[in-house]
Short mmCIF file of C-alpha atoms in Angstrom, two decimals:
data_model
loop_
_atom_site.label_atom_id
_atom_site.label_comp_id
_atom_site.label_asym_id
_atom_site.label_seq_id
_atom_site.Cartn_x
_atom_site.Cartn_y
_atom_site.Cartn_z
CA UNK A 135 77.28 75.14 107.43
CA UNK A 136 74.80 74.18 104.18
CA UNK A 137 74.84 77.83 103.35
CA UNK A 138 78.78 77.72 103.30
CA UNK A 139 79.07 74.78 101.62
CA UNK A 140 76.85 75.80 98.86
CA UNK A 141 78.97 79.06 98.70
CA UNK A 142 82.37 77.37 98.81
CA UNK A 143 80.85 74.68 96.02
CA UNK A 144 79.99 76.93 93.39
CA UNK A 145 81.94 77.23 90.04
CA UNK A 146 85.74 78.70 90.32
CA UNK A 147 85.71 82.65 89.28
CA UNK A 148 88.37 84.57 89.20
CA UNK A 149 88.60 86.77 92.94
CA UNK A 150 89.97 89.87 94.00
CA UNK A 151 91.10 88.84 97.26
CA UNK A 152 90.64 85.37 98.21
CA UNK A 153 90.99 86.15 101.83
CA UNK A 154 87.97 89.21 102.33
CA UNK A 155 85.62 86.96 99.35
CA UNK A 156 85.95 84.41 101.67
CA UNK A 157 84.56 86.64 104.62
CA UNK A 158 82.16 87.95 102.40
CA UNK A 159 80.67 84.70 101.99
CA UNK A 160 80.84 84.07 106.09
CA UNK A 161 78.74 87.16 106.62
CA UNK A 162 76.49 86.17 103.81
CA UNK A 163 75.42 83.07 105.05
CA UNK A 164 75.47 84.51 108.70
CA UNK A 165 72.69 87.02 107.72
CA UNK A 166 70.92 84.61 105.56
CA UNK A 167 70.32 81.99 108.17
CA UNK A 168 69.22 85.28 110.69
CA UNK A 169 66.78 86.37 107.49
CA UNK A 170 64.99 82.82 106.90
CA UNK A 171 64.22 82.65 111.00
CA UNK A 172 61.98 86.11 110.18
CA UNK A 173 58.35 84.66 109.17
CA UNK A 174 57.71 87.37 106.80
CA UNK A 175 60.60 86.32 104.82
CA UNK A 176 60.21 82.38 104.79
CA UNK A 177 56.57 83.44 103.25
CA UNK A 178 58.31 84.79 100.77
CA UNK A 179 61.69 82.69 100.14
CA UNK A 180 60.06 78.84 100.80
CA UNK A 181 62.22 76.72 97.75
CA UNK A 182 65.88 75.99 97.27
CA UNK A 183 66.13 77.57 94.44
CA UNK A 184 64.75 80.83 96.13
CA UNK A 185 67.06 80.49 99.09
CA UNK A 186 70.04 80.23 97.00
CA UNK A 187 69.10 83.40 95.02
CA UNK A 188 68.48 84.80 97.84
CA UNK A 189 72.13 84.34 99.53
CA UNK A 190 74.06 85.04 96.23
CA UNK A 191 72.24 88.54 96.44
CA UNK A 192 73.66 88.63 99.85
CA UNK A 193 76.88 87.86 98.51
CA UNK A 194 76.78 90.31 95.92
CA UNK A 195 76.04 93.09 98.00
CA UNK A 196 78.81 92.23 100.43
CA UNK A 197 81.15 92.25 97.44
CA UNK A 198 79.64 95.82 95.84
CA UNK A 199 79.55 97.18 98.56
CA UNK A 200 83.35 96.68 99.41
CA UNK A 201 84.05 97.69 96.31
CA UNK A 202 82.84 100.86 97.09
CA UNK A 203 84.81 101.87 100.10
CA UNK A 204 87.99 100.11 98.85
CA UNK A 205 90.87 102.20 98.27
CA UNK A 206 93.90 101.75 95.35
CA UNK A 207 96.45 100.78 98.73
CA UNK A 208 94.58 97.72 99.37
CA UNK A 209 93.13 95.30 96.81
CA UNK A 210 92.24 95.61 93.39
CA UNK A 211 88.72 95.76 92.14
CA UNK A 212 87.02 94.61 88.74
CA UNK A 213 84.70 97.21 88.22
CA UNK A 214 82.00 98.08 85.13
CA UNK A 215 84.66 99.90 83.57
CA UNK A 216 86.76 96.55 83.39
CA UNK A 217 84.83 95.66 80.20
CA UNK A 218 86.63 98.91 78.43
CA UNK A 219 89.93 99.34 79.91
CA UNK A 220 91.36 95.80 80.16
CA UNK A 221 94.06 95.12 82.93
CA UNK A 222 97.62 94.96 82.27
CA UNK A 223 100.36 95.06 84.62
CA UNK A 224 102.42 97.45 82.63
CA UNK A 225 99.07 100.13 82.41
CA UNK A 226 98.97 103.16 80.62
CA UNK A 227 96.50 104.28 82.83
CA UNK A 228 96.52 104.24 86.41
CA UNK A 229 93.10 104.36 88.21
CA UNK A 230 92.86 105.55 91.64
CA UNK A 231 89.92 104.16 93.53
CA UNK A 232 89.01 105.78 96.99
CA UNK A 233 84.94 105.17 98.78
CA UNK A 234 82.99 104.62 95.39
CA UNK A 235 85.13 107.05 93.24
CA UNK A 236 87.34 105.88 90.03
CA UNK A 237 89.56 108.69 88.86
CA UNK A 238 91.88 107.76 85.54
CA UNK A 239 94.88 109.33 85.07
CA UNK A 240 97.30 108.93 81.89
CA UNK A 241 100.74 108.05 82.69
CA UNK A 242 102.08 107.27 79.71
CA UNK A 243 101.54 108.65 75.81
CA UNK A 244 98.31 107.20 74.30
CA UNK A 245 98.25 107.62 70.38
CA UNK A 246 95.04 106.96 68.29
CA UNK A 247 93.73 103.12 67.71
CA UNK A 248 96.19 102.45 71.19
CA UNK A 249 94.28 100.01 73.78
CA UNK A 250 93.92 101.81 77.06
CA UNK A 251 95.31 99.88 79.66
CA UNK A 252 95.20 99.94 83.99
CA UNK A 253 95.31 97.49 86.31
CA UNK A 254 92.96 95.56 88.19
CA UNK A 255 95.76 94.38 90.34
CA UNK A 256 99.22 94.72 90.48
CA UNK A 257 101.85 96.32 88.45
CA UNK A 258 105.47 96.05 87.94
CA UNK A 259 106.51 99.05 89.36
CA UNK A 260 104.13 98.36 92.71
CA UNK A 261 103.86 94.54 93.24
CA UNK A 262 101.18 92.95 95.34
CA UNK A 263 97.28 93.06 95.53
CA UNK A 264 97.54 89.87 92.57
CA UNK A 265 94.13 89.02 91.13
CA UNK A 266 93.26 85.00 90.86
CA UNK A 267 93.37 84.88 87.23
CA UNK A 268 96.35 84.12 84.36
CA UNK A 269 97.24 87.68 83.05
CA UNK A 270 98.37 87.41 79.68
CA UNK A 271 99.65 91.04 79.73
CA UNK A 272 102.94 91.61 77.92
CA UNK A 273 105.01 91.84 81.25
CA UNK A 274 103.60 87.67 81.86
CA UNK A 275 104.14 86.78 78.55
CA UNK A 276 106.71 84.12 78.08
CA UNK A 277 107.16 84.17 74.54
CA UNK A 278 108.98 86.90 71.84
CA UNK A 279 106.84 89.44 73.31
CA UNK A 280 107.67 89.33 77.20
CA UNK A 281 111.30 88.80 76.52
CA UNK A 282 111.48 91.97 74.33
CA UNK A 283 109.51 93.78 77.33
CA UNK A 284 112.01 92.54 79.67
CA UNK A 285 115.07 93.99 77.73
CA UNK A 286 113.87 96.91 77.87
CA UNK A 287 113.52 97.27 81.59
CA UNK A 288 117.10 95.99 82.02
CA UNK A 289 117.93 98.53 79.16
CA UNK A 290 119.40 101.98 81.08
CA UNK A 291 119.40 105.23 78.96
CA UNK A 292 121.26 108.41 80.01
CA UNK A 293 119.18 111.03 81.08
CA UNK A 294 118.72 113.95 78.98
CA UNK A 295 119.23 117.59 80.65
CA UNK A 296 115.33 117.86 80.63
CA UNK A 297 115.27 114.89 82.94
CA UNK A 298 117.66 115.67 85.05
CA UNK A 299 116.20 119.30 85.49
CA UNK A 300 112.73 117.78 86.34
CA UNK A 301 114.83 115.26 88.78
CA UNK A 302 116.49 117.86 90.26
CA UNK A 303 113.32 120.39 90.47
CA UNK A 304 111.46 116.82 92.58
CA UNK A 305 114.05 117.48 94.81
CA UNK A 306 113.16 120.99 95.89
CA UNK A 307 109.12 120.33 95.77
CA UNK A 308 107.43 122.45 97.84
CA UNK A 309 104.48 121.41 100.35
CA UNK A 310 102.06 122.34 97.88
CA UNK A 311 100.36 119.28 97.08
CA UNK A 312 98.97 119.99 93.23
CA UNK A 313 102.19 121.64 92.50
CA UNK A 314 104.12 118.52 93.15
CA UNK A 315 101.60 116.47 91.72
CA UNK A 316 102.09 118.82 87.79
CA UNK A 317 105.83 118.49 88.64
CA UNK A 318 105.73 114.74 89.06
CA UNK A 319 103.37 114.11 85.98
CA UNK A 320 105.78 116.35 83.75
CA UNK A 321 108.72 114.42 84.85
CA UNK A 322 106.77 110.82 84.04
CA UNK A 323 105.51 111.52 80.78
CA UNK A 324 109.06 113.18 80.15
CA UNK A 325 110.72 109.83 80.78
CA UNK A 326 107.80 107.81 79.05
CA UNK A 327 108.80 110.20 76.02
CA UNK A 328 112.20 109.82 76.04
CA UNK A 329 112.38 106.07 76.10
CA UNK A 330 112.63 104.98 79.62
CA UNK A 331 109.68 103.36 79.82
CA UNK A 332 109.93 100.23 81.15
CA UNK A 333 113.18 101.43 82.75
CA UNK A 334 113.66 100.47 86.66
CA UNK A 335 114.77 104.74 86.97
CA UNK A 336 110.97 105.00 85.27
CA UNK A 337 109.22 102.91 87.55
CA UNK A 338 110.12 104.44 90.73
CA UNK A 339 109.11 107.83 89.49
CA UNK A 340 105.60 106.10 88.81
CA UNK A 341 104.75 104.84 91.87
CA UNK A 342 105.73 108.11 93.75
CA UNK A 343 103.75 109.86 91.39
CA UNK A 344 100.84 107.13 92.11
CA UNK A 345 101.12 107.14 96.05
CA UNK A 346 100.92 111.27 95.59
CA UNK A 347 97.94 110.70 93.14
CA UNK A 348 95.98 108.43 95.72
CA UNK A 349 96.77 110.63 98.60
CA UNK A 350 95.55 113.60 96.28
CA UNK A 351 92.29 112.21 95.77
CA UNK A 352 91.44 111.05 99.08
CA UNK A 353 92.28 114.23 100.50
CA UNK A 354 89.59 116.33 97.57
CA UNK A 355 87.27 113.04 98.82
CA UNK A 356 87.56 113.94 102.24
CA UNK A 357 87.20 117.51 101.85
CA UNK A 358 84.08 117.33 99.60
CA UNK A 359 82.61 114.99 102.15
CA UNK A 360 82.81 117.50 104.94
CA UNK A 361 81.56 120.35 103.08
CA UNK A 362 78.45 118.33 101.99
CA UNK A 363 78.14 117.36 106.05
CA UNK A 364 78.13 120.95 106.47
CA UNK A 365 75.41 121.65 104.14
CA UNK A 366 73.29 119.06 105.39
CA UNK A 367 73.53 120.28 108.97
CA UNK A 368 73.27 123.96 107.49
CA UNK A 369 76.59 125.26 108.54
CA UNK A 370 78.55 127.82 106.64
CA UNK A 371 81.27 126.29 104.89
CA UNK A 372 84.30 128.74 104.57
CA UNK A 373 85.39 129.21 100.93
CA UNK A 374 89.13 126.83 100.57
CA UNK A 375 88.48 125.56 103.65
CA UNK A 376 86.70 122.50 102.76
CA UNK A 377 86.10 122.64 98.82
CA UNK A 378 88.59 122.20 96.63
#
């Protein structure tokens, strides 16, 4: 219980998901109070000072570490890259995490000087996964800035032929995974192009594009995992079986 309570005392930062931090922290303390009954670490961690540096690491591990194997579908993460692309929930960038890999992916035109922006958390076209911390992203704003954002998504523009080709060609997608996944990207940047952006029409083509994005790169994960298995045992891998 001291270990806890020196956890749950510490100084409010913001938290990716109160719920698994919170678990984290359990564990922590768990396996710190196993670690100090070991004599050959008390010689070594005998202060307070020592013992709480020595369950923060434990903490910080835990949260690396799920981190790591988090995926895009269930929290958000503030990794190293958060200190260049900062977190908006109306991104121009969406980042698809999946067991220690970050893959970026441009949704939306970027010109030169622009601020890249992806999300940390939520977004407005896929709520949920909220991060403990007061965005200040144009879609939160409540001033001039926010309320011009939010005319614009209750704007609707008619769809040029283009668009409606590119909806229409969605429609008869094939199976083949990368070829829906050019088709969708053309049809997003199309809109983004054309004005619809921050359009309700726009956002649902987003997320579908997304969802196929993060079931893209789970699948190349997967597939490079096996083939290194393979390797490792020494088994032939068959060319396109495994690799992508």
């Amino acid at each position: 219980m001291e270990f806890m309570e020196n956890l749950r005392n510490e100084a409010a930062k913001p938290e990716i998901n109160s719920v698994s931090n919170q678990v984290t922290k359990l564990y922590a303390a768990i396996y710190s109070v196993i670690f100090l009954k070991n004599p050959l670490v008390q010689s070594i961690i005998r202060t307070d000072a020592q013992r709480d540096f020595f369950l923060r690491c434990l903490v910080t591990h835990g949260l690396v570490t799920m981190s790591m194997v988090a995926t895009s579908k269930e929290l958000g993460t503030l990794p190293v890259i958060s200190n260049v692309f900062k977190h908006s929930c109306d991104p121009n960038v969406i980042t698809i995490i999946h067991a220690g890999s970050f893959k970026m992916f441009v949704i939306r035109p970027i010109k030169t000087g622009d601020q890249i922006f992806t999300t940390y958390g939520h977004t407005w076209w896929r709520p949920g996964n909220e991060v403990q911390t007061q965005c200040r992203c144009v879609v939160c704003d409540s001033g001039p800035e926010g309320a011009k954002w939010r005319a614009a998504y209750r704007e609707v523009r008619p769809k040029s032929p283009e668009v409606e080709r590119g909806l229409l060609g969605l429609e008869r997608m094939s199976f083949d995974m990368t070829a829906g996944l050019i088709k969708y990207q053309r049809i997003v940047q199309l809109m983004a192009s054309e004005g619809h952006h921050p359009g309700e029409m726009f956002g649902r083509m987003v997320r579908a594009y997304f969802e196929r994005l993060d079931d893209f790169v789970e699948e190349q994960n997967e597939k490079r995992y096996r083939a290194n298995l393979l390797r490792m045992r020494g088994d032939e891998v068959v060319p396109g079986l495994f690799e992508d």
